[in-house]
Amino acid sequence: MINLGVLISGRGSNLQAIIDACESGKIPAKVAVVISNVATAGGLERAKKHNIPVVVIDNRQYKDKNTYELEIVKALQAHKVELVCLAGYMRIVGQVLLEHFPMKMINIHPSLLPSFPGLHAQKQALDHGVLITGCTVHYVDSGCDTGPIIIQSAVPIMEKDDENKLAERILAQEHLIYPQAIKLIAEGKLKLEGRKVRIK
Ligand code: GAR
């Protein structure tokens, strides 16, 4: 059983998928704390419903990124977190978090990386005219959505797609692959060779 710390900024549907997978015993993990940089994030209510401790750490209240992230690190350590899961956490991770959780932090992104990193990945895919996009779970490194890739799922783009319709179909895949990736890590099945992630 490993302790997860989930970082969010909004709705928290991926957080919900992770909580459900933990509670149903599909993954040998427990959400030990949910941390949001946004006080009104919907994900906080989801966590409370499952009696999971929540912490709001508003980045705007800190003089710089290091001080802000140190506060997050303290909360993660206080809850004995072993793996940090970014789930719709809309801040770029800085040096402090990375140093405290090296290769112990993963993220979900709504595109087939390395295509369309950063914000509005679904719109970027539509605007570019790709026929297939999807989602990616990857380790977090110092770049923006650049870390070693753990799992991807492809989603075809339909003629009548707009950003919302596409985002919804991608989200359904996100909810499947995020718990799968956590399961692989919790069971100690992943091994890193350079930037390639191998399943043992
Ligand atoms: C998800 O689509 C996630 O992939 C995306 O934000 C959404 C959060 O939804 N994350 C990013 O774009 C990070 N760059 P949720 O709050 O319902 O999980």
Short mmCIF file of C-alpha atoms and ligand atoms in Angstrom, two decimals:
data_model
loop_
_atom_site.label_atom_id
_atom_site.label_comp_id
_atom_site.label_asym_id
_atom_site.label_seq_id
_atom_site.Cartn_x
_atom_site.Cartn_y
_atom_site.Cartn_z
CA MET A 1 0.00 0.00 0.00
CA ILE A 2 1.60 3.29 -1.01
CA ASN A 3 0.51 6.75 0.10
CA LEU A 4 -0.50 9.12 -2.68
CA GLY A 5 -0.60 12.90 -2.56
CA VAL A 6 -2.82 14.34 -5.28
CA LEU A 7 -2.31 17.94 -6.44
CA ILE A 8 -5.26 19.62 -8.14
CA SER A 9 -6.43 23.04 -9.31
CA GLY A 10 -10.01 22.33 -10.41
CA ARG A 11 -12.84 19.87 -11.00
CA GLY A 12 -10.97 16.76 -9.90
CA SER A 13 -12.49 14.08 -12.11
CA ASN A 14 -9.10 12.36 -12.38
CA LEU A 15 -8.78 12.59 -8.61
CA GLN A 16 -12.16 10.83 -8.39
CA ALA A 17 -10.96 8.06 -10.72
CA ILE A 18 -7.89 7.60 -8.49
CA ILE A 19 -9.94 7.57 -5.26
CA ASP A 20 -12.38 5.04 -6.75
CA ALA A 21 -9.57 2.76 -7.93
CA CYS A 22 -7.97 2.88 -4.46
CA GLU A 23 -11.20 2.30 -2.57
CA SER A 24 -12.28 -0.62 -4.77
CA GLY A 25 -8.90 -2.29 -4.22
CA LYS A 26 -7.92 -2.08 -7.90
CA ILE A 27 -4.68 -0.37 -6.94
CA PRO A 28 -2.63 -1.00 -3.78
CA ALA A 29 -2.59 2.68 -2.80
CA LYS A 30 -4.37 5.20 -0.62
CA VAL A 31 -4.95 8.91 -1.23
CA ALA A 32 -3.32 10.32 1.92
CA VAL A 33 -3.88 14.01 1.10
CA VAL A 34 -5.32 16.25 -1.62
CA ILE A 35 -3.64 19.62 -2.07
CA SER A 36 -5.13 22.42 -4.17
CA ASN A 37 -3.69 25.80 -5.06
CA VAL A 38 -7.27 27.00 -5.70
CA ALA A 39 -9.60 27.29 -2.68
CA THR A 40 -12.76 26.78 -4.78
CA ALA A 41 -11.53 23.69 -6.67
CA GLY A 42 -14.36 21.17 -7.02
CA GLY A 43 -11.96 18.33 -6.31
CA LEU A 44 -11.73 19.41 -2.67
CA GLU A 45 -15.39 18.51 -2.11
CA ARG A 46 -14.85 15.12 -3.75
CA ALA A 47 -11.97 14.41 -1.36
CA LYS A 48 -13.96 15.51 1.70
CA LYS A 49 -16.78 13.12 0.75
CA HIS A 50 -14.26 10.30 1.07
CA ASN A 51 -12.82 11.64 4.34
CA ILE A 52 -9.50 12.43 2.71
CA PRO A 53 -7.56 15.30 4.31
CA VAL A 54 -7.44 18.41 2.11
CA VAL A 55 -5.02 21.33 2.18
CA VAL A 56 -5.35 24.60 0.26
CA ILE A 57 -2.03 26.27 -0.53
CA ASP A 58 -2.72 29.35 -2.62
CA ASN A 59 0.32 30.14 -4.74
CA ARG A 60 -0.65 33.84 -4.82
CA GLN A 61 0.00 34.13 -1.09
CA TYR A 62 3.71 33.33 -1.39
CA LYS A 63 6.54 35.63 -2.38
CA ASP A 64 8.09 33.14 -4.77
CA LYS A 65 7.72 29.64 -6.19
CA ASN A 66 10.28 28.08 -3.84
CA THR A 67 8.50 29.26 -0.69
CA TYR A 68 5.15 28.14 -2.13
CA GLU A 69 6.45 24.70 -3.06
CA LEU A 70 8.15 24.24 0.33
CA GLU A 71 4.72 24.55 1.89
CA ILE A 72 3.42 21.83 -0.44
CA VAL A 73 6.41 19.62 0.42
CA LYS A 74 5.66 20.05 4.14
CA ALA A 75 2.04 18.97 3.65
CA LEU A 76 3.10 15.98 1.53
CA GLN A 77 5.69 14.91 4.10
CA ALA A 78 3.24 15.37 6.98
CA HIS A 79 0.99 12.82 5.26
CA LYS A 80 3.88 10.46 4.44
CA VAL A 81 3.32 10.72 0.71
CA GLU A 82 5.42 8.38 -1.43
CA LEU A 83 4.06 9.27 -4.88
CA VAL A 84 2.77 12.67 -5.97
CA CYS A 85 0.05 12.62 -8.64
CA LEU A 86 -0.69 15.84 -10.51
CA ALA A 87 -4.32 15.71 -11.59
CA GLY A 88 -5.34 18.89 -13.35
CA TYR A 89 -2.74 20.82 -11.35
CA MET A 90 -2.27 23.90 -13.48
CA ARG A 91 1.10 25.19 -12.21
CA ILE A 92 4.49 24.39 -13.65
CA VAL A 93 6.40 22.32 -11.13
CA GLY A 94 9.58 23.96 -9.84
CA GLN A 95 12.90 22.90 -8.41
CA VAL A 96 11.77 22.43 -4.78
CA LEU A 97 9.05 19.87 -5.52
CA LEU A 98 11.27 18.07 -8.02
CA GLU A 99 14.18 17.83 -5.58
CA HIS A 100 12.00 16.40 -2.82
CA PHE A 101 10.20 13.90 -5.05
CA PRO A 102 12.66 12.91 -7.79
CA MET A 103 10.93 10.44 -10.13
CA LYS A 104 8.21 10.19 -7.50
CA MET A 105 5.88 12.59 -9.27
CA ILE A 106 3.60 11.85 -12.22
CA ASN A 107 1.20 13.90 -14.33
CA ILE A 108 -1.69 13.34 -16.72
CA HIS A 109 -1.84 15.44 -19.86
CA PRO A 110 -4.64 15.53 -22.47
CA SER A 111 -2.55 14.90 -25.62
CA LEU A 112 -0.20 12.32 -27.04
CA LEU A 113 3.03 13.89 -25.84
CA PRO A 114 5.42 15.21 -27.06
CA SER A 115 2.69 16.78 -29.22
CA PHE A 116 0.76 19.68 -27.73
CA PRO A 117 2.31 20.27 -24.30
CA GLY A 118 1.13 23.11 -22.08
CA LEU A 119 -2.29 24.69 -21.93
CA HIS A 120 -5.35 23.90 -24.12
CA ALA A 121 -3.89 20.68 -25.50
CA GLN A 122 -7.22 19.61 -27.02
CA LYS A 123 -7.61 22.93 -28.88
CA GLN A 124 -4.00 22.72 -30.05
CA ALA A 125 -4.74 19.27 -31.53
CA LEU A 126 -7.92 20.48 -33.27
CA ASP A 127 -6.21 23.61 -34.63
CA HIS A 128 -3.29 21.58 -35.93
CA GLY A 129 -5.64 19.22 -37.77
CA VAL A 130 -4.27 15.94 -36.40
CA LEU A 131 -6.57 12.95 -36.86
CA ILE A 132 -5.58 11.19 -33.66
CA THR A 133 -4.82 12.67 -30.27
CA GLY A 134 -5.19 11.23 -26.76
CA CYS A 135 -3.69 11.42 -23.30
CA THR A 136 -0.42 10.63 -21.58
CA VAL A 137 0.69 9.75 -18.06
CA HIS A 138 4.34 10.69 -17.57
CA TYR A 139 6.94 11.27 -14.90
CA VAL A 140 7.45 14.93 -14.09
CA ASP A 141 10.83 16.45 -14.88
CA SER A 142 11.99 20.06 -15.09
CA GLY A 143 10.42 20.66 -18.52
CA CYS A 144 6.81 21.38 -19.36
CA ASP A 145 5.18 17.95 -20.00
CA THR A 146 8.51 16.49 -21.13
CA GLY A 147 9.19 13.64 -18.66
CA PRO A 148 9.44 9.91 -19.46
CA ILE A 149 6.17 8.48 -20.74
CA ILE A 150 4.44 5.73 -18.75
CA ILE A 151 1.14 5.09 -20.58
CA GLN A 152 -0.66 6.70 -23.50
CA SER A 153 -4.12 6.20 -24.94
CA ALA A 154 -5.14 7.30 -28.44
CA VAL A 155 -8.43 9.06 -29.21
CA PRO A 156 -9.52 9.67 -32.82
CA ILE A 157 -10.74 13.13 -33.75
CA MET A 158 -14.23 13.16 -35.26
CA GLU A 159 -15.48 15.43 -38.04
CA LYS A 160 -17.86 17.29 -35.74
CA ASP A 161 -15.57 17.60 -32.73
CA ASP A 162 -15.24 20.83 -30.87
CA GLU A 163 -12.91 21.37 -27.93
CA ASN A 164 -15.50 20.24 -25.36
CA LYS A 165 -16.59 17.07 -27.15
CA LEU A 166 -13.00 16.06 -27.74
CA ALA A 167 -11.97 16.87 -24.15
CA GLU A 168 -14.81 14.68 -22.86
CA ARG A 169 -13.73 11.64 -24.91
CA ILE A 170 -10.10 12.14 -23.91
CA LEU A 171 -11.14 12.47 -20.26
CA ALA A 172 -12.82 9.04 -20.36
CA GLN A 173 -9.43 7.59 -21.37
CA GLU A 174 -7.60 9.63 -18.73
CA HIS A 175 -9.76 8.03 -16.06
CA LEU A 176 -8.63 4.60 -17.26
CA ILE A 177 -4.91 5.14 -17.74
CA TYR A 178 -4.16 7.23 -14.66
CA PRO A 179 -5.11 4.49 -12.18
CA GLN A 180 -3.32 1.93 -14.39
CA ALA A 181 -0.08 3.93 -14.23
CA ILE A 182 -0.36 4.32 -10.45
CA LYS A 183 -0.95 0.57 -10.14
CA LEU A 184 2.25 -0.19 -12.09
CA ILE A 185 4.26 2.12 -9.83
CA ALA A 186 2.62 0.92 -6.60
CA GLU A 187 3.41 -2.68 -7.55
CA GLY A 188 7.04 -1.76 -8.28
CA LYS A 189 6.73 -2.82 -11.90
CA LEU A 190 8.34 0.18 -13.61
CA LYS A 191 11.98 0.60 -14.43
CA LEU A 192 13.57 3.61 -16.05
CA GLU A 193 16.21 3.16 -18.77
CA GLY A 194 17.30 6.61 -19.90
CA ARG A 195 14.02 8.22 -20.74
CA LYS A 196 12.35 4.92 -21.58
CA VAL A 197 9.97 3.43 -19.06
CA ARG A 198 10.07 -0.38 -19.09
CA ILE A 199 7.55 -2.68 -17.45
CA LYS A 200 9.41 -5.34 -15.49
C1 GAR B 1 -7.59 16.95 -17.47
O1 GAR B 1 -8.01 16.87 -18.79
C2 GAR B 1 -6.07 16.91 -17.39
O2 GAR B 1 -5.49 16.05 -18.32
C3 GAR B 1 -5.74 18.35 -17.71
O3 GAR B 1 -6.70 19.09 -17.00
C4 GAR B 1 -7.89 18.32 -16.88
C5 GAR B 1 -8.25 18.24 -15.42
O4 GAR B 1 -9.50 17.65 -15.24
N1 GAR B 1 -4.42 18.67 -17.29
C6 GAR B 1 -3.64 19.50 -17.96
O5 GAR B 1 -3.99 20.08 -18.99
C7 GAR B 1 -2.26 19.70 -17.37
N2 GAR B 1 -1.40 20.35 -18.29
P1 GAR B 1 -9.95 17.11 -13.83
O6 GAR B 1 -9.74 18.25 -12.85
O7 GAR B 1 -11.42 16.80 -14.01
O8 GAR B 1 -9.12 15.90 -13.49
#
